[in-house]
């Protein structure tokens, strides 16, 4: 009798876990740029405790480029800027939401770090040694985001039930945010059109 009860309990818990989260996916159409890469699709705000990530995220400086070019992070994340080149690099940001930081100049194998505490910050990264170097950090409220490749497809998994505003960010082109509601474990399709 006891065993039977336990089995039913386990089955029920399993069902609850699968019903609570769904998936958002879709495709972007991008006009005015070469392709649909480096667009961040994200849930604007979500009512759940946001864990401050303990793991640092690395932005590499290699072959006179920032890698990745666009880096979405959860608020509170520390980014380590790693110099992988034989030349000196610097990182600074003129953006207020990144406190207009300037981390100085450092050489190969060394890192300097900065912690991002300002939500909705889209901060540009520049190097005062190499004016052509540029990258972007996007600071988000939660972990429900996706950065696209050239094909412009995205999927955001394990989204809890609820109504959300889904937004897109790109350094040059823009798209309207859309409302999305997750009511089951199914996939909700939301497509975006972006242009200048
Ligand atoms: Cu540089």
CSV table of N, CA and C and ligand atoms in Angstrom, one decimal, residues 61 88-90 127 129-130 133, ligand 1:
chain,number,residue,atom,x,y,z
A,61,UNK,N,40.7,39.0,-25.9
A,61,UNK,CA,41.2,39.9,-26.8
A,61,UNK,C,42.3,39.2,-27.7
A,88,UNK,N,50.0,45.1,-26.2
A,88,UNK,CA,49.2,45.5,-25.0
A,88,UNK,C,47.8,45.8,-25.5
A,89,UNK,N,46.9,45.6,-24.6
A,89,UNK,CA,45.5,45.9,-24.8
A,89,UNK,C,44.9,46.7,-23.6
A,90,UNK,N,43.9,47.5,-23.9
A,90,UNK,CA,43.2,48.2,-22.9
A,90,UNK,C,41.7,47.9,-23.0
A,127,UNK,N,39.1,49.7,-26.9
A,127,UNK,CA,40.5,49.6,-26.6
A,127,UNK,C,41.2,50.9,-27.0
A,129,UNK,N,44.2,51.4,-27.4
A,129,UNK,CA,45.4,51.1,-28.2
A,129,UNK,C,45.0,50.9,-29.6
A,130,UNK,N,43.9,50.2,-29.8
A,130,UNK,CA,43.4,49.8,-31.1
A,130,UNK,C,42.0,50.4,-31.4
A,133,UNK,N,39.0,48.2,-32.4
A,133,UNK,CA,38.4,47.1,-31.6
A,133,UNK,C,37.1,47.6,-30.9
B,1,LIG,CU1,43.8,46.6,-28.1
